[in-house]
């Protein structure tokens, strides 16, 4: 059992769901094995254009998504160029219009505040039309609720929701979370994951081998 880098659609006849690893390009957007995106409104192959927003090469900021993530239709990732600078007396992005105002093109990035990369762990579920802002890290196993706006980091195996998103509850007891973070089953060989699917689906970490 292997995954093909050329495989786009994980299910026969389903053109609304794609493996992101096979459709994202360039050095600044990376998705892990088996991470999938579903879109019933637009072509899911256009994820990078439609869902990764204000993401310009001049910043070199990254969207890093782990393995076995599930991303629902309309989820958006808003990057640093959306953050008009608040250190200026004006939020108007004068440096973007450098020709109009006779400014140095090298200073274009001063138009916004750079808050860093967006990093999504493995086995993360991001709900319908959720929004993740620049600089946020979402831990392994977390769940982001429908239409949540995530402005701060979300710990592993935490359910978060709301505007702005706040932690709602932990998915498992602390000892289970610690065991899962130690095992990192998503990094196992595909054959071992397949053998352990009954244990994974059982919800009992002690059955993992």
Short mmCIF file of C-alpha atoms in Angstrom, two decimals:
data_model
loop_
_atom_site.label_atom_id
_atom_site.label_comp_id
_atom_site.label_asym_id
_atom_site.label_seq_id
_atom_site.Cartn_x
_atom_site.Cartn_y
_atom_site.Cartn_z
CA UNK A 1 0.00 0.00 0.00
CA UNK A 2 1.62 3.24 -1.14
CA UNK A 3 0.62 6.80 -1.88
CA UNK A 4 1.34 8.25 -5.30
CA UNK A 5 2.57 11.82 -5.60
CA UNK A 6 0.51 12.01 -8.80
CA UNK A 7 -2.76 10.96 -7.17
CA UNK A 8 -5.15 13.89 -6.83
CA UNK A 9 -8.52 12.36 -6.05
CA UNK A 10 -8.69 9.86 -3.16
CA UNK A 11 -12.16 8.53 -4.01
CA UNK A 12 -13.39 7.14 -7.32
CA UNK A 13 -15.92 9.46 -8.91
CA UNK A 14 -15.46 12.21 -6.28
CA UNK A 15 -14.13 15.42 -7.83
CA UNK A 16 -14.89 17.56 -4.77
CA UNK A 17 -12.11 16.09 -2.61
CA UNK A 18 -8.38 16.22 -3.30
CA UNK A 19 -5.11 15.32 -1.65
CA UNK A 20 -3.55 18.74 -1.14
CA UNK A 21 -0.02 17.46 -1.56
CA UNK A 22 -0.82 16.82 -5.22
CA UNK A 23 -2.30 20.24 -6.02
CA UNK A 24 -0.22 22.83 -4.11
CA UNK A 25 2.92 24.22 -5.69
CA UNK A 26 5.94 26.34 -4.84
CA UNK A 27 8.18 26.39 -1.78
CA UNK A 28 5.86 28.36 0.50
CA UNK A 29 2.82 26.03 0.67
CA UNK A 30 3.46 22.48 1.86
CA UNK A 31 0.95 19.73 2.71
CA UNK A 32 1.68 16.30 4.16
CA UNK A 33 0.64 12.86 2.99
CA UNK A 34 -3.10 12.08 2.92
CA UNK A 35 -4.16 15.58 3.96
CA UNK A 36 -7.36 16.29 2.10
CA UNK A 37 -9.48 19.28 1.14
CA UNK A 38 -13.16 19.16 0.17
CA UNK A 39 -14.89 21.91 -1.79
CA UNK A 40 -18.44 21.59 -3.14
CA UNK A 41 -18.53 25.21 -4.39
CA UNK A 42 -15.27 25.65 -6.33
CA UNK A 43 -12.72 23.34 -7.90
CA UNK A 44 -10.72 21.97 -4.93
CA UNK A 45 -7.61 21.84 -7.12
CA UNK A 46 -7.59 25.66 -6.90
CA UNK A 47 -7.09 25.57 -3.11
CA UNK A 48 -3.91 27.61 -3.25
CA UNK A 49 -5.51 30.44 -5.25
CA UNK A 50 -8.90 30.48 -3.51
CA UNK A 51 -8.02 29.63 0.09
CA UNK A 52 -4.46 30.84 0.72
CA UNK A 53 -4.98 34.60 0.68
CA UNK A 54 -2.71 37.69 0.78
CA UNK A 55 0.19 35.30 0.34
CA UNK A 56 2.87 37.04 -1.70
CA UNK A 57 6.38 35.73 -2.50
CA UNK A 58 8.01 38.95 -1.26
CA UNK A 59 7.23 37.86 2.31
CA UNK A 60 8.49 34.28 2.01
CA UNK A 61 5.97 33.34 4.70
CA UNK A 62 4.81 29.74 4.67
CA UNK A 63 1.71 27.62 5.06
CA UNK A 64 2.82 24.26 6.45
CA UNK A 65 0.14 21.58 6.86
CA UNK A 66 0.89 18.20 8.40
CA UNK A 67 -0.30 14.72 7.50
CA UNK A 68 -3.83 13.28 7.65
CA UNK A 69 -5.52 16.66 8.05
CA UNK A 70 -9.14 17.22 7.01
CA UNK A 71 -9.95 20.70 5.68
CA UNK A 72 -13.57 21.55 4.99
CA UNK A 73 -15.01 23.65 2.18
CA UNK A 74 -14.21 27.36 2.30
CA UNK A 75 -11.56 27.30 5.01
CA UNK A 76 -9.24 30.28 4.53
CA UNK A 77 -5.65 31.03 5.51
CA UNK A 78 -4.98 34.79 5.71
CA UNK A 79 -1.35 35.82 5.46
CA UNK A 80 0.72 38.79 6.51
CA UNK A 81 -0.04 41.11 3.64
CA UNK A 82 -3.60 41.34 4.99
CA UNK A 83 -2.19 42.95 8.17
CA UNK A 84 -1.97 46.66 7.33
CA UNK A 85 0.67 48.09 9.61
CA UNK A 86 -0.44 49.63 12.87
CA UNK A 87 2.89 51.29 13.62
CA UNK A 88 2.21 54.02 11.05
CA UNK A 89 -0.08 56.97 11.75
CA UNK A 90 -2.17 55.65 8.84
CA UNK A 91 -3.28 52.11 7.99
CA UNK A 92 -3.30 53.01 4.29
CA UNK A 93 -0.70 50.82 2.51
CA UNK A 94 1.34 53.60 0.88
CA UNK A 95 4.39 51.33 0.20
CA UNK A 96 2.27 49.09 -2.05
CA UNK A 97 1.65 52.08 -4.32
CA UNK A 98 5.31 53.02 -4.49
CA UNK A 99 5.01 54.37 -8.05
CA UNK A 100 2.18 56.71 -7.12
CA UNK A 101 4.02 58.09 -4.09
CA UNK A 102 7.61 57.90 -5.37
CA UNK A 103 8.66 55.40 -2.71
CA UNK A 104 11.36 52.72 -2.82
CA UNK A 105 10.02 49.36 -4.00
CA UNK A 106 12.42 47.66 -1.58
CA UNK A 107 10.29 48.96 1.29
CA UNK A 108 7.03 47.45 0.03
CA UNK A 109 6.81 44.97 2.93
CA UNK A 110 6.63 47.84 5.41
CA UNK A 111 2.98 48.22 4.37
CA UNK A 112 2.00 45.34 6.65
CA UNK A 113 2.95 43.77 9.96
CA UNK A 114 4.66 40.40 9.58
CA UNK A 115 3.33 37.94 12.16
CA UNK A 116 4.98 34.83 10.74
CA UNK A 117 4.02 31.51 9.17
CA UNK A 118 0.85 29.46 9.56
CA UNK A 119 1.68 25.97 10.82
CA UNK A 120 -0.94 23.23 11.02
CA UNK A 121 -0.01 20.00 12.79
CA UNK A 122 -1.00 16.50 11.73
CA UNK A 123 -4.46 14.93 12.16
CA UNK A 124 -6.09 18.38 12.40
CA UNK A 125 -9.72 18.91 11.36
CA UNK A 126 -10.54 22.43 10.16
CA UNK A 127 -14.27 23.09 9.86
CA UNK A 128 -16.39 24.76 7.20
CA UNK A 129 -15.35 28.34 6.38
CA UNK A 130 -12.96 28.62 9.33
CA UNK A 131 -10.35 31.38 9.03
CA UNK A 132 -6.76 30.95 10.23
CA UNK A 133 -4.69 34.12 10.58
CA UNK A 134 -0.97 34.67 10.01
CA UNK A 135 1.36 33.62 12.81
CA UNK A 136 -0.95 30.91 14.16
CA UNK A 137 0.17 27.37 15.01
CA UNK A 138 -2.47 24.66 15.42
CA UNK A 139 -1.28 21.61 17.31
CA UNK A 140 -1.60 17.96 16.28
CA UNK A 141 -5.05 16.45 16.66
CA UNK A 142 -6.84 19.78 17.15
CA UNK A 143 -10.33 20.54 15.84
CA UNK A 144 -11.31 24.00 14.56
CA UNK A 145 -15.04 24.67 14.54
CA UNK A 146 -17.19 25.92 11.69
CA UNK A 147 -16.59 29.60 10.84
CA UNK A 148 -14.14 30.04 13.69
CA UNK A 149 -11.62 32.86 13.35
CA UNK A 150 -8.33 31.62 14.77
CA UNK A 151 -6.13 34.49 15.95
CA UNK A 152 -4.01 32.61 18.49
CA UNK A 153 -2.25 29.25 18.75
CA UNK A 154 -4.39 26.20 19.47
CA UNK A 155 -2.85 23.46 21.65
CA UNK A 156 -2.74 19.83 20.47
CA UNK A 157 -5.94 17.79 20.74
CA UNK A 158 -7.99 20.87 21.63
CA UNK A 159 -11.39 21.76 20.21
CA UNK A 160 -11.54 25.50 19.45
CA UNK A 161 -14.37 27.62 18.07
CA UNK A 162 -15.93 31.05 17.97
CA UNK A 163 -14.94 34.57 16.92
CA UNK A 164 -12.22 34.95 17.97
CA UNK A 165 -11.65 31.23 18.48
CA UNK A 166 -11.16 30.04 22.04
CA UNK A 167 -10.42 26.59 23.47
CA UNK A 168 -13.65 24.71 24.23
CA UNK A 169 -12.33 21.41 25.58
CA UNK A 170 -9.55 18.86 25.31
CA UNK A 171 -10.40 15.86 23.19
CA UNK A 172 -8.77 13.33 25.50
CA UNK A 173 -7.31 13.11 29.01
CA UNK A 174 -3.80 14.51 29.41
CA UNK A 175 -2.19 11.07 29.55
CA UNK A 176 -3.84 10.05 26.26
CA UNK A 177 -2.72 13.27 24.58
CA UNK A 178 0.84 12.74 25.82
CA UNK A 179 0.84 9.17 24.50
CA UNK A 180 -0.45 10.24 21.08
CA UNK A 181 2.09 13.02 20.78
CA UNK A 182 4.81 10.53 21.66
CA UNK A 183 3.59 7.87 19.22
CA UNK A 184 2.97 10.24 16.28
CA UNK A 185 1.13 7.47 14.43
CA UNK A 186 0.86 9.67 11.32
CA UNK A 187 4.61 9.27 10.80
CA UNK A 188 4.41 5.46 10.80
CA UNK A 189 4.84 3.54 7.55
CA UNK A 190 1.58 3.22 5.63
CA UNK A 191 1.49 -0.53 6.22
CA UNK A 192 1.71 -0.07 9.99
CA UNK A 193 -1.04 2.55 9.96
CA UNK A 194 -3.26 0.19 7.98
CA UNK A 195 -2.64 -2.59 10.50
CA UNK A 196 -3.55 -0.26 13.35
CA UNK A 197 -6.70 1.25 11.85
CA UNK A 198 -9.03 -0.76 14.15
CA UNK A 199 -7.07 0.51 17.16
CA UNK A 200 -7.00 4.09 15.88
CA UNK A 201 -10.73 4.05 15.27
CA UNK A 202 -11.47 2.45 18.63
CA UNK A 203 -10.37 5.57 20.51
CA UNK A 204 -8.19 3.49 22.81
CA UNK A 205 -4.53 4.51 22.59
CA UNK A 206 -3.44 1.39 24.51
CA UNK A 207 -4.45 -0.78 21.55
CA UNK A 208 -1.94 0.88 19.23
CA UNK A 209 0.99 -1.39 18.41
#
